[in-house]
């Protein structure tokens, strides 16, 4: 039996899943993670895809936080009562596969024992925004459910042993479900209900630590809610997807910024004092190539707004960086693009608070960021991704990156398997 602090402790749970006969299609009821849904356009698209789309639970629409959360809880109860959602008959771990072209990712979905960062079992690498944690906590507290598995990674030996051996045996069986979402990814899910296989997985994972690849705010929410429910309770665990990146490497992409109230002309005028600013040719893919080339030699950012042109910022003034970037962190942290953006550009050059939703939005999709800047008249700041080894090494040192620094993927689709804490 694992105890907290020994290593990863992944246990089975009774997954709650859509009943296929009650919905139009499994693809039509799934959603990207809540923070990837581009609002309002993406939200409306998902709501209209199927009346039972999971977005009605993860992003309920009402006039106040309390009414939104109560609406989600009522919707969940109704869908369970009507048989739209149903719990699996036995506690299980779930093998989850995503595939698109030559991209193949497999991992294990289960309930992971929660641990503080100081225990060195689950390593965060980004800071969180308190208002987002408060929002997610209200939803989870009211619905008593984990709707979305966090994406966590660990490093196995790359061979088909331990948990990986169980995964490889499992995928030779018929899956519980198969669907293809509109982004072209196929998704398959299997259950592991054999106690011996569950023990094999648990014993193997107990020797590993994990990096939070996606879901820092939801992990912080899990930890907050654990303090509200004295142990032992189901709140000691949270829903996660664990992927061995030695066997199934993830892709690391950037998360971009949309500065709602900063026109592009003002952004460029104030940045020219301390950065080199150059116009680069579109279309978007070509402009991103210019960003990648500049980022290979130092900090670089690609800006665009309503004027339908792209502007490359690079070669920041060294004296300004010395004045604006904290010196109590490793060099790898001090030279991150996200560090320079938040400490120097946002904090000093543009004077924009990073935790103000009225001023800044964090958007995963590059084209969507550009489109919203074109339409709304703000400034899109496009970022170049950080390498996974940099993220992992900083996390091992206990150093958190600026919030929303990375986007690991592919992310698990929301809606394929849920966890209700009242039934766990």
mmCIF file with all atom_site columns, C-alpha atoms in Angstrom, residues 103-224:
data_model
loop_
_atom_site.group_PDB
_atom_site.id
_atom_site.type_symbol
_atom_site.label_atom_id
_atom_site.label_alt_id
_atom_site.label_comp_id
_atom_site.label_asym_id
_atom_site.label_entity_id
_atom_site.label_seq_id
_atom_site.pdbx_PDB_ins_code
_atom_site.Cartn_x
_atom_site.Cartn_y
_atom_site.Cartn_z
_atom_site.occupancy
_atom_site.B_iso_or_equiv
_atom_site.pdbx_formal_charge
_atom_site.auth_seq_id
_atom_site.auth_comp_id
_atom_site.auth_asym_id
_atom_site.auth_atom_id
_atom_site.pdbx_PDB_model_num
ATOM 1   C CA . UNK A 1 103 ? 1.479   11.332 -33.599 1.00 0.00 ? 103 UNK A CA 1
ATOM 2   C CA . UNK A 1 104 ? 0.598   8.579  -31.102 1.00 0.00 ? 104 UNK A CA 1
ATOM 3   C CA . UNK A 1 105 ? 0.057   9.163  -27.416 1.00 0.00 ? 105 UNK A CA 1
ATOM 4   C CA . UNK A 1 106 ? -1.009  6.596  -24.846 1.00 0.00 ? 106 UNK A CA 1
ATOM 5   C CA . UNK A 1 107 ? -1.386  6.997  -21.121 1.00 0.00 ? 107 UNK A CA 1
ATOM 6   C CA . UNK A 1 108 ? -3.293  5.990  -18.007 1.00 0.00 ? 108 UNK A CA 1
ATOM 7   C CA . UNK A 1 109 ? -6.292  7.799  -16.548 1.00 0.00 ? 109 UNK A CA 1
ATOM 8   C CA . UNK A 1 110 ? -6.878  7.269  -12.855 1.00 0.00 ? 110 UNK A CA 1
ATOM 9   C CA . UNK A 1 111 ? -7.313  8.986  -9.498  1.00 0.00 ? 111 UNK A CA 1
ATOM 10  C CA . UNK A 1 112 ? -3.933  10.237 -8.266  1.00 0.00 ? 112 UNK A CA 1
ATOM 11  C CA . UNK A 1 113 ? -3.165  10.831 -4.610  1.00 0.00 ? 113 UNK A CA 1
ATOM 12  C CA . UNK A 1 114 ? -2.599  14.543 -4.102  1.00 0.00 ? 114 UNK A CA 1
ATOM 13  C CA . UNK A 1 115 ? 0.715   15.842 -2.810  1.00 0.00 ? 115 UNK A CA 1
ATOM 14  C CA . UNK A 1 116 ? 2.270   19.220 -2.151  1.00 0.00 ? 116 UNK A CA 1
ATOM 15  C CA . UNK A 1 117 ? 5.140   20.404 -4.334  1.00 0.00 ? 117 UNK A CA 1
ATOM 16  C CA . UNK A 1 118 ? 7.469   20.129 -1.334  1.00 0.00 ? 118 UNK A CA 1
ATOM 17  C CA . UNK A 1 119 ? 7.021   16.328 -1.369  1.00 0.00 ? 119 UNK A CA 1
ATOM 18  C CA . UNK A 1 120 ? 8.670   16.120 -4.791  1.00 0.00 ? 120 UNK A CA 1
ATOM 19  C CA . UNK A 1 121 ? 6.108   13.676 -6.212  1.00 0.00 ? 121 UNK A CA 1
ATOM 20  C CA . UNK A 1 122 ? 4.156   15.954 -8.563  1.00 0.00 ? 122 UNK A CA 1
ATOM 21  C CA . UNK A 1 123 ? 6.199   18.878 -9.847  1.00 0.00 ? 123 UNK A CA 1
ATOM 22  C CA . UNK A 1 124 ? 4.502   22.092 -10.992 1.00 0.00 ? 124 UNK A CA 1
ATOM 23  C CA . UNK A 1 125 ? 6.391   24.335 -13.387 1.00 0.00 ? 125 UNK A CA 1
ATOM 24  C CA . UNK A 1 126 ? 4.100   27.362 -13.617 1.00 0.00 ? 126 UNK A CA 1
ATOM 25  C CA . UNK A 1 127 ? 2.519   29.845 -11.252 1.00 0.00 ? 127 UNK A CA 1
ATOM 26  C CA . UNK A 1 128 ? -1.260  30.058 -11.066 1.00 0.00 ? 128 UNK A CA 1
ATOM 27  C CA . UNK A 1 129 ? -3.768  32.905 -11.052 1.00 0.00 ? 129 UNK A CA 1
ATOM 28  C CA . UNK A 1 130 ? -5.837  32.963 -7.836  1.00 0.00 ? 130 UNK A CA 1
ATOM 29  C CA . UNK A 1 131 ? -9.076  34.015 -9.554  1.00 0.00 ? 131 UNK A CA 1
ATOM 30  C CA . UNK A 1 132 ? -8.899  30.999 -11.892 1.00 0.00 ? 132 UNK A CA 1
ATOM 31  C CA . UNK A 1 133 ? -8.326  28.611 -8.974  1.00 0.00 ? 133 UNK A CA 1
ATOM 32  C CA . UNK A 1 134 ? -11.278 30.183 -7.180  1.00 0.00 ? 134 UNK A CA 1
ATOM 33  C CA . UNK A 1 135 ? -13.445 29.720 -10.265 1.00 0.00 ? 135 UNK A CA 1
ATOM 34  C CA . UNK A 1 136 ? -12.515 26.040 -10.711 1.00 0.00 ? 136 UNK A CA 1
ATOM 35  C CA . UNK A 1 137 ? -12.853 25.381 -6.964  1.00 0.00 ? 137 UNK A CA 1
ATOM 36  C CA . UNK A 1 138 ? -16.388 26.737 -6.977  1.00 0.00 ? 138 UNK A CA 1
ATOM 37  C CA . UNK A 1 139 ? -17.323 24.463 -9.865  1.00 0.00 ? 139 UNK A CA 1
ATOM 38  C CA . UNK A 1 140 ? -15.737 21.304 -8.418  1.00 0.00 ? 140 UNK A CA 1
ATOM 39  C CA . UNK A 1 141 ? -17.054 21.990 -4.924  1.00 0.00 ? 141 UNK A CA 1
ATOM 40  C CA . UNK A 1 142 ? -20.628 22.463 -6.113  1.00 0.00 ? 142 UNK A CA 1
ATOM 41  C CA . UNK A 1 143 ? -20.727 19.598 -8.623  1.00 0.00 ? 143 UNK A CA 1
ATOM 42  C CA . UNK A 1 144 ? -18.587 17.240 -6.484  1.00 0.00 ? 144 UNK A CA 1
ATOM 43  C CA . UNK A 1 145 ? -16.898 16.043 -9.641  1.00 0.00 ? 145 UNK A CA 1
ATOM 44  C CA . UNK A 1 146 ? -13.653 16.052 -11.616 1.00 0.00 ? 146 UNK A CA 1
ATOM 45  C CA . UNK A 1 147 ? -14.718 16.674 -15.201 1.00 0.00 ? 147 UNK A CA 1
ATOM 46  C CA . UNK A 1 148 ? -11.299 16.892 -16.853 1.00 0.00 ? 148 UNK A CA 1
ATOM 47  C CA . UNK A 1 149 ? -8.158  14.777 -16.419 1.00 0.00 ? 149 UNK A CA 1
ATOM 48  C CA . UNK A 1 150 ? -5.015  16.831 -15.914 1.00 0.00 ? 150 UNK A CA 1
ATOM 49  C CA . UNK A 1 151 ? -2.109  15.941 -18.218 1.00 0.00 ? 151 UNK A CA 1
ATOM 50  C CA . UNK A 1 152 ? 0.913   14.737 -16.222 1.00 0.00 ? 152 UNK A CA 1
ATOM 51  C CA . UNK A 1 153 ? 4.124   13.251 -17.588 1.00 0.00 ? 153 UNK A CA 1
ATOM 52  C CA . UNK A 1 154 ? 6.718   10.923 -16.123 1.00 0.00 ? 154 UNK A CA 1
ATOM 53  C CA . UNK A 1 155 ? 9.900   9.378  -17.489 1.00 0.00 ? 155 UNK A CA 1
ATOM 54  C CA . UNK A 1 156 ? 9.969   5.589  -17.657 1.00 0.00 ? 156 UNK A CA 1
ATOM 55  C CA . UNK A 1 157 ? 12.750  3.506  -19.182 1.00 0.00 ? 157 UNK A CA 1
ATOM 56  C CA . UNK A 1 158 ? 11.114  3.540  -22.604 1.00 0.00 ? 158 UNK A CA 1
ATOM 57  C CA . UNK A 1 159 ? 10.568  -0.220 -22.580 1.00 0.00 ? 159 UNK A CA 1
ATOM 58  C CA . UNK A 1 160 ? 7.375   -2.274 -22.411 1.00 0.00 ? 160 UNK A CA 1
ATOM 59  C CA . UNK A 1 161 ? 7.662   -3.085 -18.715 1.00 0.00 ? 161 UNK A CA 1
ATOM 60  C CA . UNK A 1 162 ? 5.581   -2.256 -15.649 1.00 0.00 ? 162 UNK A CA 1
ATOM 61  C CA . UNK A 1 163 ? 2.708   0.121  -16.398 1.00 0.00 ? 163 UNK A CA 1
ATOM 62  C CA . UNK A 1 164 ? 3.701   0.283  -20.070 1.00 0.00 ? 164 UNK A CA 1
ATOM 63  C CA . UNK A 1 165 ? 3.422   -3.497 -20.378 1.00 0.00 ? 165 UNK A CA 1
ATOM 64  C CA . UNK A 1 166 ? -0.127  -3.318 -19.040 1.00 0.00 ? 166 UNK A CA 1
ATOM 65  C CA . UNK A 1 167 ? -0.956  -0.554 -21.532 1.00 0.00 ? 167 UNK A CA 1
ATOM 66  C CA . UNK A 1 168 ? 0.445   -2.540 -24.455 1.00 0.00 ? 168 UNK A CA 1
ATOM 67  C CA . UNK A 1 169 ? -1.533  -5.648 -23.489 1.00 0.00 ? 169 UNK A CA 1
ATOM 68  C CA . UNK A 1 170 ? -4.702  -3.637 -23.001 1.00 0.00 ? 170 UNK A CA 1
ATOM 69  C CA . UNK A 1 171 ? -4.687  -1.953 -26.419 1.00 0.00 ? 171 UNK A CA 1
ATOM 70  C CA . UNK A 1 172 ? -4.820  -5.358 -28.098 1.00 0.00 ? 172 UNK A CA 1
ATOM 71  C CA . UNK A 1 173 ? -8.379  -5.735 -26.767 1.00 0.00 ? 173 UNK A CA 1
ATOM 72  C CA . UNK A 1 174 ? -11.522 -4.132 -28.122 1.00 0.00 ? 174 UNK A CA 1
ATOM 73  C CA . UNK A 1 175 ? -11.853 -0.563 -26.766 1.00 0.00 ? 175 UNK A CA 1
ATOM 74  C CA . UNK A 1 176 ? -14.749 0.784  -24.731 1.00 0.00 ? 176 UNK A CA 1
ATOM 75  C CA . UNK A 1 177 ? -15.109 3.658  -27.173 1.00 0.00 ? 177 UNK A CA 1
ATOM 76  C CA . UNK A 1 178 ? -13.646 5.041  -30.363 1.00 0.00 ? 178 UNK A CA 1
ATOM 77  C CA . UNK A 1 179 ? -14.286 8.480  -31.819 1.00 0.00 ? 179 UNK A CA 1
ATOM 78  C CA . UNK A 1 180 ? -12.637 11.079 -34.030 1.00 0.00 ? 180 UNK A CA 1
ATOM 79  C CA . UNK A 1 181 ? -12.959 14.749 -33.088 1.00 0.00 ? 181 UNK A CA 1
ATOM 80  C CA . UNK A 1 182 ? -13.122 17.622 -35.554 1.00 0.00 ? 182 UNK A CA 1
ATOM 81  C CA . UNK A 1 183 ? -9.435  18.411 -35.059 1.00 0.00 ? 183 UNK A CA 1
ATOM 82  C CA . UNK A 1 184 ? -8.648  15.098 -36.779 1.00 0.00 ? 184 UNK A CA 1
ATOM 83  C CA . UNK A 1 185 ? -7.508  13.238 -33.650 1.00 0.00 ? 185 UNK A CA 1
ATOM 84  C CA . UNK A 1 186 ? -8.845  9.737  -33.081 1.00 0.00 ? 186 UNK A CA 1
ATOM 85  C CA . UNK A 1 187 ? -9.503  8.755  -29.469 1.00 0.00 ? 187 UNK A CA 1
ATOM 86  C CA . UNK A 1 188 ? -9.787  5.276  -27.962 1.00 0.00 ? 188 UNK A CA 1
ATOM 87  C CA . UNK A 1 189 ? -10.437 4.260  -24.369 1.00 0.00 ? 189 UNK A CA 1
ATOM 88  C CA . UNK A 1 190 ? -10.038 0.899  -22.588 1.00 0.00 ? 190 UNK A CA 1
ATOM 89  C CA . UNK A 1 191 ? -10.674 -0.079 -18.970 1.00 0.00 ? 191 UNK A CA 1
ATOM 90  C CA . UNK A 1 192 ? -8.319  -2.048 -16.726 1.00 0.00 ? 192 UNK A CA 1
ATOM 91  C CA . UNK A 1 193 ? -10.408 -3.842 -14.109 1.00 0.00 ? 193 UNK A CA 1
ATOM 92  C CA . UNK A 1 194 ? -8.173  -6.828 -13.332 1.00 0.00 ? 194 UNK A CA 1
ATOM 93  C CA . UNK A 1 195 ? -6.796  -6.341 -9.770  1.00 0.00 ? 195 UNK A CA 1
ATOM 94  C CA . UNK A 1 196 ? -3.438  -7.910 -10.675 1.00 0.00 ? 196 UNK A CA 1
ATOM 95  C CA . UNK A 1 197 ? -2.922  -5.489 -13.560 1.00 0.00 ? 197 UNK A CA 1
ATOM 96  C CA . UNK A 1 198 ? -4.006  -2.571 -11.386 1.00 0.00 ? 198 UNK A CA 1
ATOM 97  C CA . UNK A 1 199 ? -1.415  -3.608 -8.790  1.00 0.00 ? 199 UNK A CA 1
ATOM 98  C CA . UNK A 1 200 ? 1.271   -3.897 -11.482 1.00 0.00 ? 200 UNK A CA 1
ATOM 99  C CA . UNK A 1 201 ? 0.556   -0.342 -12.622 1.00 0.00 ? 201 UNK A CA 1
ATOM 100 C CA . UNK A 1 202 ? 0.502   0.995  -9.082  1.00 0.00 ? 202 UNK A CA 1
ATOM 101 C CA . UNK A 1 203 ? 3.765   -0.684 -8.102  1.00 0.00 ? 203 UNK A CA 1
ATOM 102 C CA . UNK A 1 204 ? 5.562   0.666  -11.173 1.00 0.00 ? 204 UNK A CA 1
ATOM 103 C CA . UNK A 1 205 ? 4.322   4.243  -10.816 1.00 0.00 ? 205 UNK A CA 1
ATOM 104 C CA . UNK A 1 206 ? 5.248   4.333  -7.134  1.00 0.00 ? 206 UNK A CA 1
ATOM 105 C CA . UNK A 1 207 ? 8.891   4.681  -8.205  1.00 0.00 ? 207 UNK A CA 1
ATOM 106 C CA . UNK A 1 208 ? 8.256   7.788  -10.318 1.00 0.00 ? 208 UNK A CA 1
ATOM 107 C CA . UNK A 1 209 ? 7.615   11.506 -9.976  1.00 0.00 ? 209 UNK A CA 1
ATOM 108 C CA . UNK A 1 210 ? 5.511   13.471 -12.470 1.00 0.00 ? 210 UNK A CA 1
ATOM 109 C CA . UNK A 1 211 ? 5.604   16.873 -14.110 1.00 0.00 ? 211 UNK A CA 1
ATOM 110 C CA . UNK A 1 212 ? 2.352   18.789 -14.523 1.00 0.00 ? 212 UNK A CA 1
ATOM 111 C CA . UNK A 1 213 ? 2.246   19.277 -18.277 1.00 0.00 ? 213 UNK A CA 1
ATOM 112 C CA . UNK A 1 214 ? -1.231  20.818 -18.406 1.00 0.00 ? 214 UNK A CA 1
ATOM 113 C CA . UNK A 1 215 ? -3.600  21.644 -15.560 1.00 0.00 ? 215 UNK A CA 1
ATOM 114 C CA . UNK A 1 216 ? -1.738  23.733 -12.960 1.00 0.00 ? 216 UNK A CA 1
ATOM 115 C CA . UNK A 1 217 ? -4.877  25.607 -11.955 1.00 0.00 ? 217 UNK A CA 1
ATOM 116 C CA . UNK A 1 218 ? -6.905  22.426 -11.590 1.00 0.00 ? 218 UNK A CA 1
ATOM 117 C CA . UNK A 1 219 ? -4.107  20.800 -9.548  1.00 0.00 ? 219 UNK A CA 1
ATOM 118 C CA . UNK A 1 220 ? -4.032  23.852 -7.265  1.00 0.00 ? 220 UNK A CA 1
ATOM 119 C CA . UNK A 1 221 ? -7.816  23.519 -7.048  1.00 0.00 ? 221 UNK A CA 1
ATOM 120 C CA . UNK A 1 222 ? -7.531  19.854 -6.043  1.00 0.00 ? 222 UNK A CA 1
ATOM 121 C CA . UNK A 1 223 ? -5.129  20.841 -3.258  1.00 0.00 ? 223 UNK A CA 1
ATOM 122 C CA . UNK A 1 224 ? -7.395  23.626 -2.022  1.00 0.00 ? 224 UNK A CA 1
#
